[in-house]
Short mmCIF file of C-alpha atoms in Angstrom, two decimals:
data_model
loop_
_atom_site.label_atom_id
_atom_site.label_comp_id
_atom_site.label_asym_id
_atom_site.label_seq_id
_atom_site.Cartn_x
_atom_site.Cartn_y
_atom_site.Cartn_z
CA UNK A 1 -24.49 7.35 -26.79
CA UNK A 2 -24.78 8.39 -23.15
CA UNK A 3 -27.75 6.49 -22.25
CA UNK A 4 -25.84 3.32 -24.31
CA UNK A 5 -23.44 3.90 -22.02
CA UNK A 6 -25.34 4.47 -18.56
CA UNK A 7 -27.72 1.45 -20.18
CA UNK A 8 -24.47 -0.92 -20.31
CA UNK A 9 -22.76 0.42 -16.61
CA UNK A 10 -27.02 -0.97 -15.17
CA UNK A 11 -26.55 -4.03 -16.91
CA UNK A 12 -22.75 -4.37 -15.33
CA UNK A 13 -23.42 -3.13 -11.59
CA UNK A 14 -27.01 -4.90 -11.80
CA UNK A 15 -24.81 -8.22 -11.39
CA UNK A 16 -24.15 -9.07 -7.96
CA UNK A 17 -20.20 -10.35 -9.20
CA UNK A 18 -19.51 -6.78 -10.51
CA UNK A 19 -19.64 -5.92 -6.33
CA UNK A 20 -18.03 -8.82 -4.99
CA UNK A 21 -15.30 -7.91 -7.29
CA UNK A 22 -14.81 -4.71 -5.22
CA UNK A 23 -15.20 -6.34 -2.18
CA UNK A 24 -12.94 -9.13 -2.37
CA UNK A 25 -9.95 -6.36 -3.95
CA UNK A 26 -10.44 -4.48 -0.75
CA UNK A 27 -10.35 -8.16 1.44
CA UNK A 28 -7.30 -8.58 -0.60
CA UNK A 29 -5.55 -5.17 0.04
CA UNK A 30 -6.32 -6.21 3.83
CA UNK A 31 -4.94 -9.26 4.15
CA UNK A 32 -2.06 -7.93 2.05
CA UNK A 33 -1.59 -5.67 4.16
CA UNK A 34 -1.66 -8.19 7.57
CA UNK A 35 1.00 -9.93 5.82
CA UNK A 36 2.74 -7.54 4.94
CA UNK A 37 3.12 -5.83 8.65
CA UNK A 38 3.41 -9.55 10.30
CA UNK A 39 6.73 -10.63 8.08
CA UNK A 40 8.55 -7.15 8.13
CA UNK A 41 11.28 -6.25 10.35
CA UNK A 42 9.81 -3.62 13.20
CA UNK A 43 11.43 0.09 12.16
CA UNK A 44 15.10 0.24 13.90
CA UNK A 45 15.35 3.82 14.94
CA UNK A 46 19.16 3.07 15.62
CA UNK A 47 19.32 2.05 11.42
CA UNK A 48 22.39 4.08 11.32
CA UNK A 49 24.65 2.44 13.54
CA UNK A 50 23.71 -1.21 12.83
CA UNK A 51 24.38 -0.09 9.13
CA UNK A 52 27.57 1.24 10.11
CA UNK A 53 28.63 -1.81 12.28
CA UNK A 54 27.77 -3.93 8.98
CA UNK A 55 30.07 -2.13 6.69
CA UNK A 56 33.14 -2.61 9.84
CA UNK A 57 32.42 -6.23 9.47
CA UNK A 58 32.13 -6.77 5.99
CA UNK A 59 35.54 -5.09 5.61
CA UNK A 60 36.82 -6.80 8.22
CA UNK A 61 35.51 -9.88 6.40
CA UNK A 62 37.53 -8.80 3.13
CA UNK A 63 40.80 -9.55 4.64
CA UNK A 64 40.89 -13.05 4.68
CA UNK A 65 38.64 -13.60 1.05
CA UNK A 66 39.61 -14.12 -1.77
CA UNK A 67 39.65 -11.83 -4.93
CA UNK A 68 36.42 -12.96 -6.02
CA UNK A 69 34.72 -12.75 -2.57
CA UNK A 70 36.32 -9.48 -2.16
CA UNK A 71 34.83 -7.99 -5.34
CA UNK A 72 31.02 -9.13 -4.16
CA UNK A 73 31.95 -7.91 -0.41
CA UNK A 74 33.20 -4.43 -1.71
CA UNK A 75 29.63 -4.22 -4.09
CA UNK A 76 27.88 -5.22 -0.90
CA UNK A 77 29.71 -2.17 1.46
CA UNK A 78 28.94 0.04 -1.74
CA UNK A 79 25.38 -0.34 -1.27
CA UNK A 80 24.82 -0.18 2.37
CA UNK A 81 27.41 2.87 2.41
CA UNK A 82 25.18 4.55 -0.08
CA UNK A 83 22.01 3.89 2.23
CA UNK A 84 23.94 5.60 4.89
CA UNK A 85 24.84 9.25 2.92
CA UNK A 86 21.11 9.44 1.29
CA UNK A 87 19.67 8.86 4.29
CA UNK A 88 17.53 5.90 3.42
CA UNK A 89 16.56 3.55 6.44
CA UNK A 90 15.86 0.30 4.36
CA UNK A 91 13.92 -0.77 7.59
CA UNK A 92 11.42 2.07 7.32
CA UNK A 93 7.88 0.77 6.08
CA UNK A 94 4.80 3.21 5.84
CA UNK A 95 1.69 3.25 4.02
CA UNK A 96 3.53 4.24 1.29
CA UNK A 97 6.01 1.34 1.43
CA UNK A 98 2.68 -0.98 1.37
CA UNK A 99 1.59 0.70 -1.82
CA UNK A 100 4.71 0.39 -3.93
CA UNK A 101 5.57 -2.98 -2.53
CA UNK A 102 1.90 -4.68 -2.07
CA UNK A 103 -0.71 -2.98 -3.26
CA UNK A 104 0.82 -2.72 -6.79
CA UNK A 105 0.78 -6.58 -7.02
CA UNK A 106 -2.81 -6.52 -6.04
CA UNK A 107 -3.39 -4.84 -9.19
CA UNK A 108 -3.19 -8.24 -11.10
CA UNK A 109 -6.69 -8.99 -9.43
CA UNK A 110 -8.24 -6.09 -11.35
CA UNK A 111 -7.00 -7.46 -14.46
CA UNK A 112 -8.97 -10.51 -13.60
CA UNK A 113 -11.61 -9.40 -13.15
CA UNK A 114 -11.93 -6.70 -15.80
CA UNK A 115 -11.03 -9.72 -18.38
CA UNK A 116 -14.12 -11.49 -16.95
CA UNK A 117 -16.17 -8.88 -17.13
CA UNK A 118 -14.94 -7.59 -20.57
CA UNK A 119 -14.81 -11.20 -21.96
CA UNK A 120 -18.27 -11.85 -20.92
CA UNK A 121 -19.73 -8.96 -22.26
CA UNK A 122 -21.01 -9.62 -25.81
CA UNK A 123 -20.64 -12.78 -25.50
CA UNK A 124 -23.51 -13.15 -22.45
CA UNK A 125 -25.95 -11.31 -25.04
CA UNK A 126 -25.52 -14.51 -27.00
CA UNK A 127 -25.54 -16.92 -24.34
CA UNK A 128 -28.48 -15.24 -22.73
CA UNK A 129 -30.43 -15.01 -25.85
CA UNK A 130 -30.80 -10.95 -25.92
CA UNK A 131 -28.84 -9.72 -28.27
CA UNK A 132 -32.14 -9.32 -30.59
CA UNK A 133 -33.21 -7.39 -28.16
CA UNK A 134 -30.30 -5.28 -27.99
CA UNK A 135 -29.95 -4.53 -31.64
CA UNK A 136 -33.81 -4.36 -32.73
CA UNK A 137 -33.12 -1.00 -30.89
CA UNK A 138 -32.60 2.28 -32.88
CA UNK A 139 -29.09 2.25 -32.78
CA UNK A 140 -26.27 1.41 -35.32
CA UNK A 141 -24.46 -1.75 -34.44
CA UNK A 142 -21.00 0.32 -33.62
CA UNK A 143 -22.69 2.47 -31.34
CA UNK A 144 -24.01 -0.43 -29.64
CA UNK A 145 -20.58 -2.50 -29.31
CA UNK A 146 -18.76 0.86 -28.47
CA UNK A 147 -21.27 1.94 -25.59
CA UNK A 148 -20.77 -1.76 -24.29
CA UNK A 149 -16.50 -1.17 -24.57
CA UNK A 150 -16.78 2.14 -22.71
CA UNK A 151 -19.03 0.62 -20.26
CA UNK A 152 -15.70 -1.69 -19.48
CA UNK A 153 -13.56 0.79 -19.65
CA UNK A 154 -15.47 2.97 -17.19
CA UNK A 155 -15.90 -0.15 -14.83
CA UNK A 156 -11.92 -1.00 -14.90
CA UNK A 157 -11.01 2.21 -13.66
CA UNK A 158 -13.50 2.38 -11.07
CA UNK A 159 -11.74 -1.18 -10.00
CA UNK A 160 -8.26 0.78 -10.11
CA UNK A 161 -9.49 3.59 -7.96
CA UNK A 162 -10.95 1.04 -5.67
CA UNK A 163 -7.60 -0.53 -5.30
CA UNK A 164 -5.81 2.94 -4.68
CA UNK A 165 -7.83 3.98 -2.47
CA UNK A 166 -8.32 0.98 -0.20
CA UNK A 167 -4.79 0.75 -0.25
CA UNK A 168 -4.31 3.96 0.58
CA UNK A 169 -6.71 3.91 3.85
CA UNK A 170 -5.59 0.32 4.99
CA UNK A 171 -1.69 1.15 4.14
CA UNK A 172 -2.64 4.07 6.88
CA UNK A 173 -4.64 2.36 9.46
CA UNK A 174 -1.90 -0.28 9.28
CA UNK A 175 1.46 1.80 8.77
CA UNK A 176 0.81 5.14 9.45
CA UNK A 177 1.12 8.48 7.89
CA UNK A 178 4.47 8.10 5.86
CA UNK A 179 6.52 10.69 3.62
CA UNK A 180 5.62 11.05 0.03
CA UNK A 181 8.54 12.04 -1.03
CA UNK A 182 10.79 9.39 1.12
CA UNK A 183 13.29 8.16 -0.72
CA UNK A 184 13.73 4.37 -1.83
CA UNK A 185 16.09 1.73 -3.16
CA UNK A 186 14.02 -0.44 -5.93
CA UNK A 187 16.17 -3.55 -7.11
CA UNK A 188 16.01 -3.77 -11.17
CA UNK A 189 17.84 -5.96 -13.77
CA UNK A 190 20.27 -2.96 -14.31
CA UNK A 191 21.20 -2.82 -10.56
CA UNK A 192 19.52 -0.54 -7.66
CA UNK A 193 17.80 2.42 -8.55
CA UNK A 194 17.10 5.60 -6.31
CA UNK A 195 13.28 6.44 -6.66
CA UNK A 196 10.80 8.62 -4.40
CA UNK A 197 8.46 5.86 -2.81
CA UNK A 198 5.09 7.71 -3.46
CA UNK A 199 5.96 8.89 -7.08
CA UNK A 200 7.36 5.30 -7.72
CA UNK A 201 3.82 3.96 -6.96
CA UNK A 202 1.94 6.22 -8.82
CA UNK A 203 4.48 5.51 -11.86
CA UNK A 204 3.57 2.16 -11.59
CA UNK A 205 -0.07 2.61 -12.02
CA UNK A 206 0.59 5.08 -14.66
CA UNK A 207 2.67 2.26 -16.67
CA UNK A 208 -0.32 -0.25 -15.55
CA UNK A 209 -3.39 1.73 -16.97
CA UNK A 210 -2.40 1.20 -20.70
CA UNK A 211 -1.20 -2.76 -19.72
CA UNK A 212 -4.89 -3.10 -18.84
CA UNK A 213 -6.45 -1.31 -21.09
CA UNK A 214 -4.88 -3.24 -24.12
CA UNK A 215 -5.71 -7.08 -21.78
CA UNK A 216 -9.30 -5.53 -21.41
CA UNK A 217 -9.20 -5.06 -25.24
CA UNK A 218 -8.16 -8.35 -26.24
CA UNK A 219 -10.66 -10.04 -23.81
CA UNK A 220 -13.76 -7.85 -25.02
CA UNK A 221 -12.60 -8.97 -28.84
CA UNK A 222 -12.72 -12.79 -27.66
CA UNK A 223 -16.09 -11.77 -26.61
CA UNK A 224 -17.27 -10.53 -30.13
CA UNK A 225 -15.67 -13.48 -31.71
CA UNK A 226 -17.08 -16.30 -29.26
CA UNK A 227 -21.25 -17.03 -28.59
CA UNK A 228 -19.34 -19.04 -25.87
CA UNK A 229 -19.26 -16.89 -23.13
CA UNK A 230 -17.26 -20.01 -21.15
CA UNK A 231 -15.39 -20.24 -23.90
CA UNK A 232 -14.24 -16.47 -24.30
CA UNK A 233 -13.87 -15.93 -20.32
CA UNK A 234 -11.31 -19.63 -20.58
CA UNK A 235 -9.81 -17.85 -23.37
CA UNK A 236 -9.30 -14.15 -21.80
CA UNK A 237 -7.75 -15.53 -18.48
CA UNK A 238 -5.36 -18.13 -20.23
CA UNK A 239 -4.16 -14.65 -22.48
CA UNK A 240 -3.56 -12.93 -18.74
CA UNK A 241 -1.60 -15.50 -17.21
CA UNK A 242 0.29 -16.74 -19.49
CA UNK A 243 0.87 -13.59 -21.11
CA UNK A 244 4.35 -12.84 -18.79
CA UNK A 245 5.40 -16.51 -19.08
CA UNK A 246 5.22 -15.81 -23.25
CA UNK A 247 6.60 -12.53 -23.30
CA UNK A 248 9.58 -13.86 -20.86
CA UNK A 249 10.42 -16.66 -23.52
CA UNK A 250 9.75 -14.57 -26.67
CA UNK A 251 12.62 -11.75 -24.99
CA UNK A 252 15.16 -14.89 -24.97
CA UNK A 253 14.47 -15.67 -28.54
CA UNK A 254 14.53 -11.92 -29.18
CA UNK A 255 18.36 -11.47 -29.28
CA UNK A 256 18.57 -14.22 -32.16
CA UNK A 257 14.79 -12.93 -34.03
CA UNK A 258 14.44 -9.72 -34.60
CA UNK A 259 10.66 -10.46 -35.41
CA UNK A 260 10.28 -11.31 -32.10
CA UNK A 261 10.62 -8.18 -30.54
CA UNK A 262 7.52 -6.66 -32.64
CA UNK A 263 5.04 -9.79 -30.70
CA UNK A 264 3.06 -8.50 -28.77
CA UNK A 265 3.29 -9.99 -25.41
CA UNK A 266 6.69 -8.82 -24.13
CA UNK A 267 4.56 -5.37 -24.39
CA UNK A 268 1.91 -6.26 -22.20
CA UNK A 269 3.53 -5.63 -18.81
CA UNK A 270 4.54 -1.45 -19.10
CA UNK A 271 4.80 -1.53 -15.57
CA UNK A 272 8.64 -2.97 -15.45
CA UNK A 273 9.47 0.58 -17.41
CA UNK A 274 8.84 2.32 -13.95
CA UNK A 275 12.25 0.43 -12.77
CA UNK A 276 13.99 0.47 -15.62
CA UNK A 277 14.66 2.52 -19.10
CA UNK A 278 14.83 -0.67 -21.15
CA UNK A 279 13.80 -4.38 -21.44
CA UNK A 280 15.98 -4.96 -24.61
CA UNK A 281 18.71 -2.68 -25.77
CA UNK A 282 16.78 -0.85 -28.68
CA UNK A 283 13.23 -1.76 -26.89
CA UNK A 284 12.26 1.34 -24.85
CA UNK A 285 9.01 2.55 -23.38
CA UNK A 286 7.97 4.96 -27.16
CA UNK A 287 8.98 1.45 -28.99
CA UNK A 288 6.62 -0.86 -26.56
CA UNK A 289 3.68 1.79 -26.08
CA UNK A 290 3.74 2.02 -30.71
CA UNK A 291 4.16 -1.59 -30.89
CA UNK A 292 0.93 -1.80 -28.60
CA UNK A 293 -0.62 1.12 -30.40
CA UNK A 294 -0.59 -0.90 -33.46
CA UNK A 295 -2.19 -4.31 -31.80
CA UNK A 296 -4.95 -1.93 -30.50
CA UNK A 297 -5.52 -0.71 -33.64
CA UNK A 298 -5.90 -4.12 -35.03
CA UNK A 299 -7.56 -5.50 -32.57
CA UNK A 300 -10.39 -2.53 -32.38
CA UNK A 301 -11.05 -3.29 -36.29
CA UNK A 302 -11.23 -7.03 -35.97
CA UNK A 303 -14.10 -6.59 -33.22
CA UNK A 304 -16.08 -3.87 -35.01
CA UNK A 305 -15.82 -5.16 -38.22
CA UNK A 306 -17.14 -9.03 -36.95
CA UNK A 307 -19.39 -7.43 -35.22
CA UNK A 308 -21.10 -5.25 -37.94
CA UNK A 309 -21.12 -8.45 -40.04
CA UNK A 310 -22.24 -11.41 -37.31
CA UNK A 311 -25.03 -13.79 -37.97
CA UNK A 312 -27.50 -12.81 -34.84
CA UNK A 313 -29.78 -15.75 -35.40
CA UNK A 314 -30.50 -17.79 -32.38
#
């Protein structure tokens, strides 16, 4: 199985696209990054004081609004009071600012490219004409199609650490040395929540890692099920990005069908349980990571089983 495996990871890194993948992740944590430093406010060591004149004149403001203005100015002095006695300068950006904010949305590039990569996979053999090739060796089919998911697998994360890292090195060139453990105001659906900046970022990959995994998944299964390998790439990208558009709309009808909560795609994006505990009232993090347990299932016997019983005539 090892040399399946190291076999598969040549065939994957012998294509020029695998590298220019990494590449253009790190061009894209860069320029990120440029943008990023270019549209923030500069640090205001004096954060204090201008956060203290701001609460003076929104409560000077709340004499002459009404009741209705007065209930969204007192919110707003509740906030920017509670900046003041935790100590958290929301002008502050550091490399580990960039990496919860930026790099984190750079991630969606890796699932790109991973769904390329994984769609393409079997399906190439096909297109290419050397699948015969592939399975006149003496190996069992599974073996075979399980060496080529691992080989994914394996190339996915090496995508993720390339994005951590680069981020990490860029976010320091660019931003300097910052606290780990600075604390952070994230805005969520339920209101503003306190969270430590670095362990907020690594959260979010945390969340992210099984969101890809199951993506990666459902594009190597197109791949089994397609000769096409246009076909199952067009397929595995239109399943990415219109994945959060589908699982946004299925949520709505949620609260009137209760079968909609068990599809899968309001499941696909883990990473918004990071900011908040819930994305329905009896949908939780356990409820979306079994739901998703039982699609993988599924969707690992669908591609096995097609595979062990496809036609490989050319």
């Amino acid at each position: 199985m090892i040399a399946l495996i190291q076999n598969e990871l040549m065939k994957i890194f012998g294509k020029m696209a695998s590298w220019i993948y990494m590449v253009i992740i790190v061009l894209a944590v860069l320029v990120a990054g440029i943008i990023y430093m270019k549209f923030s406010a500069d640090p205001n060591p004096n954060w204090r004081q201008d956060t203290q004149a701001e609460i003076t004149m929104l409560e000077n403001q709340m004499a002459s609004a009404s009741e209705e203005e007065k209930l969204m100015l007192q919110e707003q002095i509740d906030q920017t009071q509670e900046m003041l006695d935790k100590n958290i300068n929301p002008t502050v950006k550091t490399n580990w600012h960039f990496m919860n904010d930026v790099v984190i949305g750079v991630s969606s590039l890796v699932t790109l490219f991973v769904v390329v990569v994984g769609s393409a996979n079997v399906a190439a053999e096909f297109s290419d004409g050397t699948i015969k090739q592939l399975l006149i060796r003496p190996h069992r089919r599974w073996s075979i199609l399980l060496s080529k998911y691992i080989a994914v697998i394996i190339y996915g994360l090496l995508l993720v650490l390339t994005l951590i890292v680069s981020g990490y090195l860029i976010g320091l060139v660019l931003f300097g040395s910052g606290d780990f453990n600075m604390k952070i105001f994230e805005v969520t659906l339920e209101g503003r929540k306190e969270a430590v900046v670095g362990t907020q970022f690594f959260l979010k990959m945390l969340y992210y890692i099984p969101s890809l995994l199951m993506i990666m998944t459902i594009a190597f299964m197109l791949s089994t099920l397609f000769k096409s390998q246009a076909l199952a790439v067009g397929v595995g990208i239109f399943v990415l990005f219109f994945s959060s558009t589908l699982g946004g709309i299925i949520l709505m009808l949620a609260d009137k069908y209760t079968w909609a909560k068990f599809l899968i795609f309001p499941h696909l994006d883990l990473t918004v349980y990071a900011l908040q505990e819930r994305i329905l009232e009896d949908i939780t993090f356990p409820v979306s990571i079994s739901i998703l347990a039982v699609y993988y299932a599924i969707f690992m016997m669908v591609t096995f089983f097609f595979f062990q019983k496809r036609d490989i005539s050319i």
